[in-house]
XYZ file of C-alpha atoms in Angstrom:
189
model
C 51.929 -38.302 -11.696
C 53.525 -37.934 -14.926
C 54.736 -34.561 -16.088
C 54.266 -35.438 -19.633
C 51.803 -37.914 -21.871
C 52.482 -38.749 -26.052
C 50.317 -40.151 -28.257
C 51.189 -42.073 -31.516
C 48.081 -42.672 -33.016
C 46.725 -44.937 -35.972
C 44.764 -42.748 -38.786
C 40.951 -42.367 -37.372
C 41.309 -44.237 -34.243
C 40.675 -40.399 -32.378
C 44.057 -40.275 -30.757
C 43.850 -36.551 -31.626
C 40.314 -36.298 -30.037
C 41.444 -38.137 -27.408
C 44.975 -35.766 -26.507
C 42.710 -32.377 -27.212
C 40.039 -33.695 -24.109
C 42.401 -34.748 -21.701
C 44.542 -31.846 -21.681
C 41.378 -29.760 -21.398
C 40.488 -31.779 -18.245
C 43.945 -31.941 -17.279
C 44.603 -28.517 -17.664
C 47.553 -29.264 -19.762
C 48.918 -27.900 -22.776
C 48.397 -29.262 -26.130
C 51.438 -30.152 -28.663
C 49.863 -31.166 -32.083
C 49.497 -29.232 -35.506
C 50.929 -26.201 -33.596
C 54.210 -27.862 -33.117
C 54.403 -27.850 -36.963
C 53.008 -24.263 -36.969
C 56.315 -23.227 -34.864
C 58.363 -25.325 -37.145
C 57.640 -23.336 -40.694
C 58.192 -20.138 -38.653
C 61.466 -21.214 -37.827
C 62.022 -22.224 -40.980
C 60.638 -19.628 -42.833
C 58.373 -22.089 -44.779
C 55.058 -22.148 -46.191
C 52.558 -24.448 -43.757
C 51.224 -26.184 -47.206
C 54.480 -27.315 -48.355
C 55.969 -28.465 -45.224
C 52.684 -30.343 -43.425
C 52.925 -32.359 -46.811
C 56.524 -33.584 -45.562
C 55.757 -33.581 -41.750
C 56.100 -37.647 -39.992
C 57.873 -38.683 -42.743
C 60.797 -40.522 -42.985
C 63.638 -39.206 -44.905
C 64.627 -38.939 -48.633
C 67.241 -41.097 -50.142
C 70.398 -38.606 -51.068
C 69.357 -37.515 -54.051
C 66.495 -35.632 -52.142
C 68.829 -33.520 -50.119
C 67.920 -29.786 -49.788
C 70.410 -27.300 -51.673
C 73.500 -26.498 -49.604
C 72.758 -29.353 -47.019
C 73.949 -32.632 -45.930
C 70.337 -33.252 -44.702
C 67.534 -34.305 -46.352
C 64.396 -31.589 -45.733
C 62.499 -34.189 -44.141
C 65.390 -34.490 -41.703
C 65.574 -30.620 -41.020
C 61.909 -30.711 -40.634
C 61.961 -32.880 -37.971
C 65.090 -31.463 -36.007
C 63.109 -28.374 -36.198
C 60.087 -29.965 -34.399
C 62.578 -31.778 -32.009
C 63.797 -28.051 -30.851
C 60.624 -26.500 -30.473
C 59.425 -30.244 -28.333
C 62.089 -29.999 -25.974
C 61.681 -26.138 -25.556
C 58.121 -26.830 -25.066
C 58.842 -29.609 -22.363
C 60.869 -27.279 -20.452
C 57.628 -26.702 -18.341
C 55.897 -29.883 -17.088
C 52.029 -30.519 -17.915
C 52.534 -31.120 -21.593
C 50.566 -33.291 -23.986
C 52.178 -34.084 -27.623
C 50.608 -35.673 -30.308
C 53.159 -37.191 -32.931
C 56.658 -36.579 -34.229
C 58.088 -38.957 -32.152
C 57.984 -36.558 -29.203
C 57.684 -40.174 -27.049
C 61.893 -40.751 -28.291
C 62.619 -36.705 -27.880
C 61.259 -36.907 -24.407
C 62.419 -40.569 -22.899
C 64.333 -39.252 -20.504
C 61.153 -37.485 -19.154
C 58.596 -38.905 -16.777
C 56.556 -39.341 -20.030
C 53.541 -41.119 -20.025
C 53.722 -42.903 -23.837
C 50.390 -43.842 -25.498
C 49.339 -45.512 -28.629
C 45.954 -45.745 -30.005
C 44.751 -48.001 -31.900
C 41.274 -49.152 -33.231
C 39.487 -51.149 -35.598
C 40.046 -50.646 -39.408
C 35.909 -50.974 -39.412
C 35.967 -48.095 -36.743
C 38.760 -46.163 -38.241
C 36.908 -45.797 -41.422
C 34.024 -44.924 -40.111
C 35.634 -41.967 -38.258
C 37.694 -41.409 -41.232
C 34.333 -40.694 -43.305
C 32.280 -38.922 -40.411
C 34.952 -36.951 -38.722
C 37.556 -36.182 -40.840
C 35.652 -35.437 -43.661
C 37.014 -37.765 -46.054
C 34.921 -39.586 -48.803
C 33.554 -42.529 -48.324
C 35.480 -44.432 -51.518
C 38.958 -42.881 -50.710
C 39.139 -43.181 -46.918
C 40.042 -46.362 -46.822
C 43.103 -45.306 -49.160
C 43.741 -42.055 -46.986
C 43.979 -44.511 -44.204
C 46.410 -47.146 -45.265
C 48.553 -44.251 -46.638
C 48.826 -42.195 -43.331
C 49.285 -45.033 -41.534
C 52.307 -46.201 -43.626
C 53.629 -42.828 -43.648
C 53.697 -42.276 -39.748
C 55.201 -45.796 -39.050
C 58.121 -45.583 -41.204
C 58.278 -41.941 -39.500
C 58.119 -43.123 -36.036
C 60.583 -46.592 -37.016
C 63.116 -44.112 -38.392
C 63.801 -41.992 -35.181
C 62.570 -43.882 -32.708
C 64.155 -47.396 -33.833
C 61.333 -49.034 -32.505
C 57.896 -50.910 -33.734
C 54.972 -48.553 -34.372
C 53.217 -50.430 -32.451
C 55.237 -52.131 -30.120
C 53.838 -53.030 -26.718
C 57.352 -52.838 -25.241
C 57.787 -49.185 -26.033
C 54.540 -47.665 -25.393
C 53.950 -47.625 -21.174
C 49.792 -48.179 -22.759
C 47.562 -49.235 -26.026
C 44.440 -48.603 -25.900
C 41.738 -49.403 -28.536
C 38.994 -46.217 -28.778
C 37.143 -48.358 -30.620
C 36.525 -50.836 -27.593
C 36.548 -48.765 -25.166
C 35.566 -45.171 -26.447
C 36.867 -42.285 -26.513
C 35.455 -40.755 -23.174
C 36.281 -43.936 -20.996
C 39.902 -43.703 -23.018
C 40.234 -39.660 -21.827
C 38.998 -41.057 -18.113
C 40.861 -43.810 -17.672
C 44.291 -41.516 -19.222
C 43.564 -38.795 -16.225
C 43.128 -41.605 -13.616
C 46.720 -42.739 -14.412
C 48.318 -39.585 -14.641
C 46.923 -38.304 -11.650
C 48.310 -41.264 -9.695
């Protein structure tokens, strides 16, 4: 069984969907937006201003915030790695993002990446997140890029490496409900 599972997720491929079901079925908590929630209290930051910096990698010097040696972007995301390991100091946690699969390898962490079709991602893009039709495809490329540089900067790895991740799994083959079964099947044991 593993104590913890993280997702790292390509834009629309329901990687979020997929994290919120299972740790309803699982009984586990969730680690996603509210991780970021925790960090601009502990910051003492607006939400607005710092989800527009969250997963991504940081600024060149000349971005560095006043009276610091690190860049915001780097405080930002020592921030989420506190409240991730104070979160994982209870078992039965599920975290979506921020590289919580590097914060927690030395965890019996369960490391997923989802993946999809771009034909599948945009249509998700359009009916679930909202986004129009003739700037989702954009929104996608952009988030994408964003989060892999993100995830390449502190984990040192391949977004979407097959020998970091312990499982890939395309929702758009498979679905998201056979993807949330076959996730509580191996975690389970």
């Amino acid at each position: 069984m593993y104590d913890y599972v993280t997702f790292e997720r390509q834009y629309g491929s329901g990687g979020q969907e997929i994290a919120t079901k299972l740790s309803e079925r699982l009984g586990y908590k969730l680690y996603d937006r509210g991780v970021l929630v925790e960090t601009c209290k502990r910051m003492d930051m607006d939400y607005a201003y710092i989800h527009e910096l969250d997963e991504t990698a940081p600024s060149k010097l000349f971005f560095r915030a006043p009276g610091s040696n690190l860049s915001l972007e780097e405080q930002i995301y020592n921030t989420e790695v506190e409240v991730i390991k104070e979160a994982a100091q209870s078992a039965g946690c599920i975290f979506v993002g921020r590289c919580a699969s590097e914060v927690l390898k030395d965890k019996k962490v369960l490391r997923v990446f989802v993946t999809a079709s771009e034909e599948y991602r945009l249509g998700r893009a359009v009916s679930v997140e909202n986004i129009p039709k003739d700037k989702a495809e954009d929104e996608m490329r952009k988030v994408d890029k964003r989060r892999e540089k993100f995830f390449v900067s502190h984990a040192g790895s391949n977004w979407k490496s097959p020998e970091y991740f312990d499982l890939i799994i395309n929702s758009g083959s498979i679905g998201i409900d056979a993807a949330v079964d076959m996730l509580e099947k191996i975690i389970k044991g």
